[in-house]
Amino acid sequence: MTTQTETAQRPVLVVDFGAQYAQLIARRVREAGVYSEIVPHTATADEVAAKEPVALILSGGPSSVYEDGAPSLDPGILQLGVPTLGICYGFQVMAQQLGGTVANTGLREYGATDAAVTGSGGVLLEGQPAEQNVWMSHGDQVSAAPEGFEVLASTAATPVAAFGNAEKCFYGVQWHPEVKHSDYGQQVIVNFLHKAAGLASDWNSGNVIAEQVARIRAQVGTGRVLSALSGGVDSAVSTALVHEAVGDQLVAVFIDHGLLRKGEREQVENDYVASTGVRLITVDARETFLTALAGVSDPEQKRKIIGREFIRAFEKVQQELIAEAAAEGDPIRFLVQGTLYPDVVESGGGTGTANIKSHHNVGGLPEDLQFELVEPLRTLFKDEVRAIGRELGLPAEIVGRQPFPGPGLGIRIVGEVTADRLEILRDADAIAREELTRAGLDGEIWQCPVVLLADVRSVGVQGDGRTYGHPIVLRPVSSEDAMTADWTRLPYDVLSKISNRITNEVREVNRVVLDVTSKPPGTIEWE
């Protein structure tokens, strides 16, 4: 856990009890216009107090409060006088520590559940229907609220499904308000933040930009900065934000490895540069990558080769730029990285100048690059990054771009990567993206990988003859954070148009199939 807040704003702290939705809670708080951070349940009262939180939210979790070794909360945290909302397991921990009763009655509630609001529902549930659908996931119940607490809602199996103490500003709900399956879930969070805790909606993209520009200038001073620009959302926005702060002190490097989608190089070189004014160096390494990938079909080997060649290409231009800067007496000391808040949380929340993560979207930078990292997005979620990009005036095609893997189309070709196969996949991918955009579906899907089964051929009929062409797989998925995902139910007419266009317009493709596997058990990418 960090010892200081990630921004100058005092945070709402989400205390994580191992919930799969802890990040989602933090995002919902941000959507309400309030800055949030996640801390582990092992944080002490002193560590929490050091962050000067304006409110606390205790997350759900998979355990029972009666299990041996169940996640606990430092009792001193509830003595800090900070407005607190407990959710699911956090609600039960809160009830237990404050003198209420948590019982295992044998009655469980999972999924959609009818909840009845008691009286006015207090500040937490006011203005909501007396009967509402909520999303439950629990085996234990709060059977008696702590002294001084008012019962705000109940269900058939749970006599105390929500409670509140207005004087202490302590509230809790047994259900999950952070998920969209709870009809008035976001209103519960909004009511707690704004009406109960009295917090203002002052977390927005304009404030973030101003704050980060000041931080970047303070960190970099007059030093020179290098950025590895992939063309993806994270690297594009982080590079633009640093350029906003230090201007020509920044040099962006774009490596064309030949595994890009149609028009992406031109998009970066023309539209991105025009909108930001950033100095861009493009390295054309297409032949180098194709030569290194020749004859290789194993996906892990392909990833390693792509990462290795990316490193070599980046190191070459890096050394040239360092020599240029040294000749001018001002060496390059800083490297921009598009780390997002989920990366920080999932890596344990570490800070400092750690090694570049090998999984980052630039494709894997060398671990021994000795730069001080500039990470202007490390407090942000993906949707916030997109908002920052729009505020900075980046092209919609870049800001709204779907997540794209660092190894690019190299891992969307099942089989050997060749120039011909790349062109086939590029054409099919461009058609799918064009039709999804035309149908107004970009906002409904997380991403839609298009996969070429290069080592598979199937019989078909085109014109008057039989063909043996490759299948193309469409993999449209919906997700909040890519940790889990479900296949997107695209309209049949859109799927039909995509299929017809691909089989008519893309050579050597005579079949289009739809991947309807969720994650888990499948992954989003095929390789």
Short mmCIF file of C-alpha atoms in Angstrom, two decimals:
data_model
loop_
_atom_site.label_atom_id
_atom_site.label_comp_id
_atom_site.label_asym_id
_atom_site.label_seq_id
_atom_site.Cartn_x
_atom_site.Cartn_y
_atom_site.Cartn_z
CA MET A 1 0.00 0.00 0.00
CA THR A 2 1.26 3.47 -0.77
CA THR A 3 1.76 5.88 2.09
CA GLN A 4 0.52 8.94 0.26
CA THR A 5 -2.44 9.52 -2.01
CA GLU A 6 -1.78 9.24 -5.75
CA THR A 7 -3.15 12.73 -6.37
CA ALA A 8 -3.48 15.94 -4.44
CA GLN A 9 -7.15 15.18 -3.88
CA ARG A 10 -8.14 13.38 -0.72
CA PRO A 11 -9.59 10.01 -1.72
CA VAL A 12 -12.52 7.80 -1.00
CA LEU A 13 -10.75 4.59 0.01
CA VAL A 14 -12.21 1.29 -1.16
CA VAL A 15 -11.07 -1.34 1.34
CA ASP A 16 -10.68 -4.58 -0.61
CA PHE A 17 -11.72 -7.82 1.11
CA GLY A 18 -10.86 -9.89 -1.95
CA ALA A 19 -13.90 -8.87 -3.95
CA GLN A 20 -13.98 -9.43 -7.68
CA TYR A 21 -15.69 -6.05 -7.90
CA ALA A 22 -13.33 -3.85 -5.85
CA GLN A 23 -12.10 -2.05 -8.96
CA LEU A 24 -15.68 -1.65 -10.14
CA ILE A 25 -16.61 0.03 -6.85
CA ALA A 26 -13.72 2.46 -7.30
CA ARG A 27 -14.88 3.19 -10.84
CA ARG A 28 -18.45 3.83 -9.71
CA VAL A 29 -17.15 6.35 -7.17
CA ARG A 30 -15.19 8.09 -9.96
CA GLU A 31 -18.34 8.13 -12.09
CA ALA A 32 -20.01 10.04 -9.26
CA GLY A 33 -17.30 12.70 -9.63
CA VAL A 34 -15.24 11.72 -6.58
CA TYR A 35 -11.64 10.47 -6.58
CA SER A 36 -11.10 6.95 -5.23
CA GLU A 37 -8.27 4.56 -4.44
CA ILE A 38 -8.16 0.89 -3.43
CA VAL A 39 -6.34 -0.35 -0.33
CA PRO A 40 -6.10 -3.91 1.04
CA HIS A 41 -8.09 -4.98 4.09
CA THR A 42 -4.75 -5.51 5.84
CA ALA A 43 -4.18 -1.74 5.99
CA THR A 44 -3.87 -0.48 9.55
CA ALA A 45 -5.82 2.41 10.98
CA ASP A 46 -2.65 4.52 10.93
CA GLU A 47 -2.03 3.71 7.26
CA VAL A 48 -5.60 4.58 6.36
CA ALA A 49 -5.47 7.80 8.39
CA ALA A 50 -2.24 8.80 6.62
CA LYS A 51 -4.12 8.92 3.34
CA GLU A 52 -6.59 11.42 4.82
CA PRO A 53 -9.66 9.75 3.27
CA VAL A 54 -12.89 11.68 2.90
CA ALA A 55 -14.89 8.44 3.08
CA LEU A 56 -14.46 4.67 3.20
CA ILE A 57 -16.23 1.90 1.31
CA LEU A 58 -15.78 -1.64 2.59
CA SER A 59 -16.01 -4.05 -0.34
CA GLY A 60 -17.60 -7.45 -0.62
CA GLY A 61 -15.58 -10.65 -0.53
CA PRO A 62 -15.88 -14.42 -0.96
CA SER A 63 -15.46 -15.36 2.71
CA SER A 64 -17.76 -15.86 5.68
CA VAL A 65 -17.06 -13.69 8.71
CA TYR A 66 -17.04 -16.92 10.74
CA GLU A 67 -14.37 -18.72 8.72
CA ASP A 68 -10.93 -19.25 10.24
CA GLY A 69 -8.59 -16.75 8.68
CA ALA A 70 -11.42 -14.70 7.18
CA PRO A 71 -10.34 -11.21 6.08
CA SER A 72 -10.60 -8.77 8.97
CA LEU A 73 -10.54 -5.01 9.46
CA ASP A 74 -8.41 -3.10 11.94
CA PRO A 75 -11.07 -2.04 14.49
CA GLY A 76 -9.37 1.33 14.75
CA ILE A 77 -10.45 2.16 11.21
CA LEU A 78 -14.08 2.51 12.27
CA GLN A 79 -12.93 4.81 15.07
CA LEU A 80 -11.42 7.37 12.68
CA GLY A 81 -14.68 9.27 12.34
CA VAL A 82 -14.72 8.86 8.54
CA PRO A 83 -18.05 8.35 6.70
CA THR A 84 -18.25 4.64 5.85
CA LEU A 85 -20.35 2.45 3.55
CA GLY A 86 -20.21 -1.33 3.91
CA ILE A 87 -21.08 -3.57 0.96
CA CYS A 88 -21.93 -7.30 1.27
CA TYR A 89 -19.03 -8.85 3.26
CA GLY A 90 -17.91 -5.35 4.27
CA PHE A 91 -21.45 -4.70 5.53
CA GLN A 92 -21.25 -7.82 7.69
CA VAL A 93 -17.78 -6.98 9.05
CA MET A 94 -19.04 -3.52 9.89
CA ALA A 95 -22.15 -4.89 11.64
CA GLN A 96 -20.12 -7.39 13.64
CA GLN A 97 -17.49 -4.88 14.79
CA LEU A 98 -20.11 -2.34 15.83
CA GLY A 99 -22.08 -4.81 17.98
CA GLY A 100 -24.68 -6.15 15.55
CA THR A 101 -25.39 -9.83 14.89
CA VAL A 102 -24.35 -11.78 11.82
CA ALA A 103 -25.94 -15.23 11.59
CA ASN A 104 -25.74 -18.22 9.30
CA THR A 105 -29.39 -19.19 9.09
CA GLY A 106 -29.01 -21.53 6.13
CA LEU A 107 -30.87 -19.07 3.93
CA ARG A 108 -28.77 -17.85 1.03
CA GLU A 109 -29.37 -15.25 -1.65
CA TYR A 110 -27.61 -15.24 -5.01
CA GLY A 111 -28.49 -13.13 -8.01
CA ALA A 112 -31.59 -11.02 -8.51
CA THR A 113 -33.49 -10.47 -5.25
CA ASP A 114 -36.48 -8.33 -4.26
CA ALA A 115 -35.65 -5.84 -1.51
CA ALA A 116 -38.20 -3.83 0.47
CA VAL A 117 -37.23 -0.32 1.62
CA THR A 118 -38.21 0.37 5.23
CA GLY A 119 -39.94 3.69 5.77
CA SER A 120 -38.22 6.51 3.90
CA GLY A 121 -35.05 4.45 3.48
CA GLY A 122 -32.96 7.13 5.15
CA VAL A 123 -30.55 9.28 3.18
CA LEU A 124 -29.08 6.18 1.52
CA LEU A 125 -32.28 4.94 -0.17
CA GLU A 126 -34.40 8.07 -0.29
CA GLY A 127 -36.15 8.76 -3.56
CA GLN A 128 -36.06 5.09 -4.55
CA PRO A 129 -39.02 2.68 -5.00
CA ALA A 130 -40.24 0.85 -1.93
CA GLU A 131 -39.71 -2.41 -3.81
CA GLN A 132 -36.62 -2.80 -5.94
CA ASN A 133 -34.47 -5.46 -7.59
CA VAL A 134 -30.98 -5.87 -6.12
CA TRP A 135 -28.09 -8.24 -6.78
CA MET A 136 -27.17 -10.49 -3.87
CA SER A 137 -24.32 -12.94 -3.26
CA HIS A 138 -24.19 -14.11 0.36
CA GLY A 139 -24.76 -17.00 2.75
CA ASP A 140 -24.61 -15.14 6.09
CA GLN A 141 -27.14 -12.49 7.11
CA VAL A 142 -27.15 -9.50 9.42
CA SER A 143 -29.96 -10.53 11.74
CA ALA A 144 -29.71 -7.59 14.16
CA ALA A 145 -28.36 -4.10 13.45
CA PRO A 146 -25.88 -2.48 15.86
CA GLU A 147 -27.30 -0.23 18.56
CA GLY A 148 -28.22 3.18 17.23
CA PHE A 149 -28.64 1.94 13.65
CA GLU A 150 -31.87 2.15 11.70
CA VAL A 151 -32.89 -0.74 9.46
CA LEU A 152 -33.34 0.70 5.97
CA ALA A 153 -34.25 -2.38 3.91
CA SER A 154 -34.96 -6.09 4.18
CA THR A 155 -35.56 -9.14 1.98
CA ALA A 156 -37.41 -12.40 2.51
CA ALA A 157 -34.21 -14.08 3.77
CA THR A 158 -32.39 -11.10 5.28
CA PRO A 159 -34.09 -9.05 8.01
CA VAL A 160 -31.37 -6.38 7.89
CA ALA A 161 -30.46 -5.87 4.23
CA ALA A 162 -29.43 -2.24 4.75
CA PHE A 163 -28.83 -0.05 7.78
CA GLY A 164 -27.67 3.42 8.66
CA ASN A 165 -26.58 5.70 11.48
CA ALA A 166 -26.91 9.29 10.32
CA GLU A 167 -25.06 10.71 13.33
CA LYS A 168 -21.92 8.66 12.67
CA CYS A 169 -22.46 8.63 8.89
CA PHE A 170 -22.18 4.85 8.86
CA TYR A 171 -24.22 2.96 6.28
CA GLY A 172 -24.31 -0.50 4.75
CA VAL A 173 -26.12 -2.67 2.23
CA GLN A 174 -26.08 -6.44 1.86
CA TRP A 175 -26.42 -6.26 -1.92
CA HIS A 176 -23.93 -5.11 -4.55
CA PRO A 177 -24.82 -1.56 -5.62
CA GLU A 178 -21.77 -1.38 -7.89
CA VAL A 179 -23.15 -3.88 -10.43
CA LYS A 180 -25.67 -2.82 -13.02
CA HIS A 181 -27.96 -5.71 -12.05
CA SER A 182 -28.96 -3.68 -8.96
CA ASP A 183 -31.54 -1.33 -10.43
CA TYR A 184 -30.74 1.65 -8.18
CA GLY A 185 -27.19 0.65 -7.24
CA GLN A 186 -25.42 3.74 -8.54
CA GLN A 187 -27.98 5.92 -6.77
CA VAL A 188 -27.03 4.24 -3.47
CA ILE A 189 -23.37 5.14 -4.05
CA VAL A 190 -24.25 8.67 -5.15
CA ASN A 191 -26.49 9.20 -2.10
CA PHE A 192 -23.75 8.00 0.23
CA LEU A 193 -21.08 10.19 -1.33
CA HIS A 194 -23.01 13.39 -1.91
CA LYS A 195 -25.92 13.38 0.54
CA ALA A 196 -24.51 11.44 3.48
CA ALA A 197 -20.79 12.30 3.30
CA GLY A 198 -21.37 15.71 1.70
CA LEU A 199 -18.70 15.29 -0.97
CA ALA A 200 -18.55 17.49 -4.06
CA SER A 201 -18.32 16.23 -7.64
CA ASP A 202 -14.87 17.62 -8.37
CA TRP A 203 -13.11 14.71 -10.07
CA ASN A 204 -13.18 15.37 -13.81
CA SER A 205 -10.88 15.23 -16.81
CA GLY A 206 -10.11 18.96 -16.76
CA ASN A 207 -8.92 18.82 -13.17
CA VAL A 208 -6.88 15.69 -13.85
CA ILE A 209 -5.09 17.28 -16.80
CA ALA A 210 -4.19 20.42 -14.85
CA GLU A 211 -2.93 18.41 -11.90
CA GLN A 212 -0.89 15.98 -13.98
CA VAL A 213 0.66 18.72 -16.11
CA ALA A 214 1.89 20.38 -12.92
CA ARG A 215 3.23 17.06 -11.60
CA ILE A 216 5.02 16.21 -14.85
CA ARG A 217 6.69 19.63 -15.00
CA ALA A 218 7.82 19.30 -11.39
CA GLN A 219 9.25 15.82 -12.05
CA VAL A 220 10.92 16.45 -15.39
CA GLY A 221 12.08 20.04 -15.07
CA THR A 222 14.17 20.79 -18.17
CA GLY A 223 15.04 17.13 -18.80
CA ARG A 224 14.38 15.26 -21.99
CA VAL A 225 11.70 12.58 -22.22
CA LEU A 226 11.30 9.51 -24.44
CA SER A 227 7.99 7.82 -25.19
CA ALA A 228 7.35 4.49 -26.92
CA LEU A 229 4.17 5.20 -28.87
CA SER A 230 2.22 2.12 -29.92
CA GLY A 231 -0.83 3.88 -31.31
CA GLY A 232 -3.02 2.38 -28.60
CA VAL A 233 -5.16 4.47 -26.28
CA ASP A 234 -2.88 4.32 -23.22
CA SER A 235 0.37 5.25 -24.92
CA ALA A 236 -1.35 7.85 -27.12
CA VAL A 237 -2.96 9.66 -24.17
CA SER A 238 0.06 9.43 -21.86
CA THR A 239 2.32 10.78 -24.61
CA ALA A 240 -0.10 13.63 -25.38
CA LEU A 241 -0.39 14.53 -21.69
CA VAL A 242 3.38 14.66 -21.25
CA HIS A 243 3.70 16.72 -24.42
CA GLU A 244 1.09 19.11 -23.03
CA ALA A 245 3.38 19.56 -20.02
CA VAL A 246 6.88 19.74 -21.55
CA GLY A 247 6.43 20.28 -25.29
CA ASP A 248 9.53 19.68 -27.40
CA GLN A 249 11.41 18.10 -24.50
CA LEU A 250 9.50 14.95 -25.50
CA VAL A 251 10.34 12.64 -28.40
CA ALA A 252 7.92 9.85 -29.31
CA VAL A 253 9.13 6.69 -31.04
CA PHE A 254 6.73 4.63 -33.15
CA ILE A 255 7.93 1.22 -34.32
CA ASP A 256 6.08 -0.20 -37.31
CA HIS A 257 6.58 -3.94 -36.92
CA GLY A 258 4.26 -4.77 -39.77
CA LEU A 259 1.70 -6.35 -37.43
CA LEU A 260 -0.56 -3.31 -37.29
CA ARG A 261 -4.11 -3.05 -38.51
CA LYS A 262 -5.00 -1.23 -41.72
CA GLY A 263 -4.31 2.50 -41.62
CA GLU A 264 -2.82 2.56 -38.12
CA ARG A 265 0.62 3.86 -39.09
CA GLU A 266 -0.92 6.67 -41.13
CA GLN A 267 -3.28 7.44 -38.26
CA VAL A 268 -0.37 7.93 -35.88
CA GLU A 269 1.93 9.76 -38.31
CA ASN A 270 -0.74 12.10 -39.64
CA ASP A 271 -3.77 12.51 -37.39
CA TYR A 272 -2.03 12.04 -34.04
CA VAL A 273 0.92 14.29 -34.86
CA ALA A 274 -1.39 16.93 -36.29
CA SER A 275 -3.54 16.97 -33.15
CA THR A 276 -0.65 17.03 -30.65
CA GLY A 277 2.34 18.56 -32.43
CA VAL A 278 4.57 15.92 -30.87
CA ARG A 279 7.96 15.16 -32.43
CA LEU A 280 7.63 11.63 -33.82
CA ILE A 281 10.29 9.22 -35.05
CA THR A 282 8.96 6.23 -37.01
CA VAL A 283 11.08 3.10 -37.30
CA ASP A 284 10.16 0.89 -40.25
CA ALA A 285 11.03 -2.61 -39.03
CA ARG A 286 8.52 -4.63 -41.05
CA GLU A 287 11.01 -6.77 -42.92
CA THR A 288 13.02 -7.44 -39.77
CA PHE A 289 9.97 -8.76 -37.90
CA LEU A 290 8.71 -10.88 -40.80
CA THR A 291 12.12 -12.45 -41.27
CA ALA A 292 12.35 -13.30 -37.56
CA LEU A 293 8.85 -14.81 -37.56
CA ALA A 294 9.36 -16.96 -40.67
CA GLY A 295 8.44 -20.59 -40.05
CA VAL A 296 7.18 -19.98 -36.49
CA SER A 297 3.68 -21.12 -35.51
CA ASP A 298 3.90 -21.55 -31.74
CA PRO A 299 2.11 -18.58 -30.11
CA GLU A 300 4.49 -18.22 -27.18
CA GLN A 301 7.50 -18.31 -29.46
CA LYS A 302 5.88 -15.68 -31.67
CA ARG A 303 5.31 -13.43 -28.65
CA LYS A 304 8.94 -13.78 -27.55
CA ILE A 305 10.26 -13.03 -31.03
CA ILE A 306 8.05 -9.96 -31.40
CA GLY A 307 9.08 -8.71 -27.95
CA ARG A 308 12.77 -9.33 -28.67
CA GLU A 309 12.70 -7.54 -32.02
CA PHE A 310 10.75 -4.65 -30.55
CA ILE A 311 13.44 -4.26 -27.89
CA ARG A 312 16.20 -4.28 -30.49
CA ALA A 313 14.46 -1.69 -32.65
CA PHE A 314 13.70 0.52 -29.67
CA GLU A 315 17.23 0.23 -28.28
CA LYS A 316 18.73 1.26 -31.61
CA VAL A 317 16.74 4.48 -31.86
CA GLN A 318 17.16 5.02 -28.12
CA GLN A 319 20.95 5.00 -28.44
CA GLU A 320 20.79 7.42 -31.37
CA LEU A 321 18.60 9.82 -29.41
CA ILE A 322 20.75 9.53 -26.29
CA ALA A 323 23.85 10.33 -28.35
CA GLU A 324 22.08 13.30 -29.91
CA ALA A 325 20.95 14.58 -26.52
CA ALA A 326 24.37 14.04 -24.93
CA ALA A 327 26.00 16.04 -27.70
CA GLU A 328 23.72 18.89 -26.72
CA GLY A 329 24.57 18.41 -23.03
CA ASP A 330 21.13 17.28 -21.92
CA PRO A 331 20.77 13.47 -21.66
CA ILE A 332 17.43 11.66 -21.84
CA ARG A 333 16.54 10.58 -18.31
CA PHE A 334 12.78 9.99 -18.47
CA LEU A 335 10.56 7.41 -20.11
CA VAL A 336 6.78 7.73 -20.48
CA GLN A 337 4.76 4.64 -19.58
CA GLY A 338 1.00 4.32 -19.96
CA THR A 339 0.43 2.48 -16.68
CA LEU A 340 -3.24 2.52 -15.65
CA TYR A 341 -4.70 2.19 -12.17
CA PRO A 342 -5.74 -1.47 -12.66
CA ASP A 343 -2.06 -2.23 -13.41
CA VAL A 344 -1.06 -0.57 -10.14
CA VAL A 345 -3.66 -2.47 -8.13
CA GLU A 346 -2.94 -5.83 -9.72
CA SER A 347 0.81 -5.47 -9.17
CA GLY A 348 0.35 -4.74 -5.47
CA GLY A 349 0.20 -0.98 -5.71
CA GLY A 350 3.96 -0.49 -5.82
CA THR A 351 5.44 2.89 -6.63
CA GLY A 352 8.81 4.23 -7.66
CA THR A 353 10.98 3.58 -10.69
CA ALA A 354 10.31 -0.12 -11.12
CA ASN A 355 11.26 -2.03 -14.26
CA ILE A 356 9.04 -1.67 -17.31
CA LYS A 357 6.33 -4.34 -17.23
CA SER A 358 6.87 -6.92 -19.95
CA HIS A 359 3.10 -7.11 -20.66
CA HIS A 360 2.70 -3.40 -21.35
CA ASN A 361 1.15 -2.38 -24.64
CA VAL A 362 4.41 -1.17 -26.17
CA GLY A 363 5.28 -4.83 -26.59
CA GLY A 364 7.79 -5.39 -23.81
CA LEU A 365 10.67 -3.01 -23.18
CA PRO A 366 14.05 -4.17 -21.87
CA GLU A 367 14.21 -4.59 -18.13
CA ASP A 368 17.58 -2.89 -17.84
CA LEU A 369 16.53 0.42 -19.39
CA GLN A 370 17.64 2.90 -16.75
CA PHE A 371 15.04 5.63 -16.96
CA GLU A 372 12.93 7.38 -14.40
CA LEU A 373 9.34 6.59 -15.27
CA VAL A 374 6.76 9.25 -16.02
CA GLU A 375 3.34 7.67 -15.48
CA PRO A 376 0.63 10.32 -15.83
CA LEU A 377 -2.23 7.78 -16.09
CA ARG A 378 -1.45 5.61 -13.07
CA THR A 379 -4.46 6.93 -11.13
CA LEU A 380 -6.92 6.37 -13.99
CA PHE A 381 -9.23 3.69 -15.34
CA LYS A 382 -9.59 3.10 -19.08
CA ASP A 383 -12.81 5.08 -19.47
CA GLU A 384 -11.16 8.04 -17.71
CA VAL A 385 -8.14 7.77 -20.02
CA ARG A 386 -10.45 8.06 -23.00
CA ALA A 387 -12.07 11.16 -21.45
CA ILE A 388 -8.63 12.72 -20.94
CA GLY A 389 -7.77 11.98 -24.57
CA ARG A 390 -10.94 13.68 -25.78
CA GLU A 391 -10.21 16.68 -23.56
CA LEU A 392 -6.71 16.91 -25.08
CA GLY A 393 -8.20 16.92 -28.58
CA LEU A 394 -6.94 13.55 -29.78
CA PRO A 395 -8.64 12.04 -32.84
CA ALA A 396 -11.77 10.03 -32.04
CA GLU A 397 -10.33 7.09 -33.99
CA ILE A 398 -7.48 6.84 -31.49
CA VAL A 399 -9.34 7.73 -28.29
CA GLY A 400 -12.14 5.30 -29.05
CA ARG A 401 -9.87 2.55 -30.28
CA GLN A 402 -10.49 -0.95 -28.98
CA PRO A 403 -7.76 -2.57 -26.86
CA PHE A 404 -5.14 -4.10 -29.15
CA PRO A 405 -2.39 -6.51 -28.06
CA GLY A 406 1.26 -5.44 -28.16
CA PRO A 407 2.21 -8.30 -30.52
CA GLY A 408 -0.54 -7.05 -32.83
CA LEU A 409 -1.89 -9.23 -35.62
CA GLY A 410 0.95 -11.66 -34.98
CA ILE A 411 -1.16 -13.37 -32.33
CA ARG A 412 -4.38 -13.12 -34.33
CA ILE A 413 -2.99 -15.38 -37.02
CA VAL A 414 -3.21 -18.98 -35.84
CA GLY A 415 -0.18 -20.37 -37.63
CA GLU A 416 2.87 -18.87 -39.29
CA VAL A 417 2.89 -15.11 -39.84
CA THR A 418 3.54 -14.15 -43.45
CA ALA A 419 3.06 -10.97 -45.47
CA ASP A 420 0.18 -12.53 -47.45
CA ARG A 421 -1.62 -13.74 -44.33
CA LEU A 422 -1.22 -10.34 -42.69
CA GLU A 423 -2.86 -8.67 -45.70
CA ILE A 424 -5.77 -11.14 -45.58
CA LEU A 425 -6.33 -10.51 -41.88
CA ARG A 426 -5.89 -6.74 -42.23
CA ASP A 427 -8.60 -6.61 -44.90
CA ALA A 428 -11.02 -8.78 -42.89
CA ASP A 429 -10.39 -6.82 -39.70
CA ALA A 430 -10.97 -3.50 -41.47
CA ILE A 431 -14.33 -4.71 -42.81
CA ALA A 432 -15.47 -5.90 -39.37
CA ARG A 433 -14.47 -2.63 -37.70
CA GLU A 434 -16.09 -0.56 -40.44
CA GLU A 435 -19.43 -2.38 -40.18
CA LEU A 436 -19.48 -2.29 -36.36
CA THR A 437 -18.88 1.46 -36.48
CA ARG A 438 -21.51 1.96 -39.18
CA ALA A 439 -24.03 0.08 -37.03
CA GLY A 440 -23.22 2.27 -34.00
CA LEU A 441 -22.02 -0.69 -31.96
CA ASP A 442 -18.54 0.49 -30.95
CA GLY A 443 -19.81 1.61 -27.57
CA GLU A 444 -21.45 -1.75 -26.84
CA ILE A 445 -18.41 -3.95 -27.20
CA TRP A 446 -15.09 -3.99 -25.36
CA GLN A 447 -13.26 -5.23 -28.44
CA CYS A 448 -13.72 -7.52 -31.41
CA PRO A 449 -10.60 -9.51 -32.26
CA VAL A 450 -10.70 -10.85 -35.81
CA VAL A 451 -8.72 -14.08 -36.10
CA LEU A 452 -7.33 -15.84 -39.18
CA LEU A 453 -7.13 -19.63 -38.90
CA ALA A 454 -4.19 -19.76 -41.26
CA ASP A 455 -3.45 -23.45 -40.84
CA VAL A 456 -7.07 -24.44 -41.46
CA ARG A 457 -8.81 -24.65 -44.81
CA SER A 458 -12.45 -25.55 -45.42
CA VAL A 459 -14.36 -26.39 -48.56
CA GLY A 460 -16.61 -23.75 -50.05
CA VAL A 461 -18.42 -22.75 -53.23
CA GLN A 462 -17.70 -19.43 -54.87
CA GLY A 463 -18.90 -18.79 -58.38
CA ASP A 464 -19.12 -22.09 -60.21
CA GLY A 465 -16.29 -23.83 -58.44
CA ARG A 466 -15.25 -25.35 -55.14
CA THR A 467 -12.77 -23.47 -53.02
CA TYR A 468 -10.51 -24.32 -50.12
CA GLY A 469 -10.23 -21.11 -48.17
CA HIS A 470 -9.34 -19.97 -44.69
CA PRO A 471 -11.95 -19.36 -41.97
CA ILE A 472 -12.12 -15.99 -40.24
CA VAL A 473 -13.27 -15.90 -36.60
CA LEU A 474 -15.16 -12.94 -35.13
CA ARG A 475 -14.70 -12.56 -31.38
CA PRO A 476 -16.89 -9.65 -30.16
CA VAL A 477 -16.81 -9.39 -26.37
CA SER A 478 -18.32 -7.15 -23.69
CA SER A 479 -16.41 -6.48 -20.49
CA GLU A 480 -15.84 -3.95 -17.71
CA ASP A 481 -12.11 -4.50 -17.31
CA ALA A 482 -11.10 -7.53 -19.46
CA MET A 483 -10.66 -9.67 -16.33
CA THR A 484 -13.92 -11.39 -17.26
CA ALA A 485 -15.88 -11.08 -20.49
CA ASP A 486 -18.91 -12.38 -22.32
CA TRP A 487 -19.49 -12.63 -26.04
CA THR A 488 -21.53 -9.74 -27.40
CA ARG A 489 -24.91 -10.56 -28.92
CA LEU A 490 -24.50 -8.60 -32.13
CA PRO A 491 -27.56 -8.12 -34.36
CA TYR A 492 -27.88 -10.86 -36.98
CA ASP A 493 -28.10 -8.38 -39.83
CA VAL A 494 -24.75 -6.84 -38.81
CA LEU A 495 -23.12 -10.27 -38.57
CA SER A 496 -24.56 -11.17 -41.96
CA LYS A 497 -23.20 -8.02 -43.57
CA ILE A 498 -19.74 -8.57 -42.08
CA SER A 499 -19.72 -12.19 -43.24
CA ASN A 500 -20.92 -11.37 -46.76
CA ARG A 501 -18.40 -8.58 -47.22
CA ILE A 502 -15.45 -10.61 -45.92
CA THR A 503 -16.21 -13.66 -48.08
CA ASN A 504 -16.86 -11.46 -51.12
CA GLU A 505 -14.01 -8.97 -50.73
CA VAL A 506 -11.17 -10.82 -49.00
CA ARG A 507 -9.29 -13.34 -51.09
CA GLU A 508 -8.73 -16.85 -49.77
CA VAL A 509 -11.50 -16.52 -47.16
CA ASN A 510 -14.67 -18.54 -47.72
CA ARG A 511 -16.08 -18.91 -44.22
CA VAL A 512 -16.77 -16.60 -41.25
CA VAL A 513 -17.51 -18.05 -37.81
CA LEU A 514 -18.56 -16.49 -34.50
CA ASP A 515 -16.83 -17.26 -31.19
CA VAL A 516 -19.52 -17.49 -28.48
CA THR A 517 -17.24 -18.42 -25.55
CA SER A 518 -17.18 -16.37 -22.36
CA LYS A 519 -14.05 -15.59 -20.30
CA PRO A 520 -13.55 -17.84 -18.40
CA PRO A 521 -13.20 -20.49 -19.73
CA GLY A 522 -11.85 -18.87 -22.89
CA THR A 523 -9.58 -15.85 -23.16
CA ILE A 524 -10.34 -12.78 -25.24
CA GLU A 525 -7.46 -13.36 -27.64
CA TRP A 526 -6.97 -16.76 -29.26
CA GLU A 527 -3.21 -16.90 -28.75
#
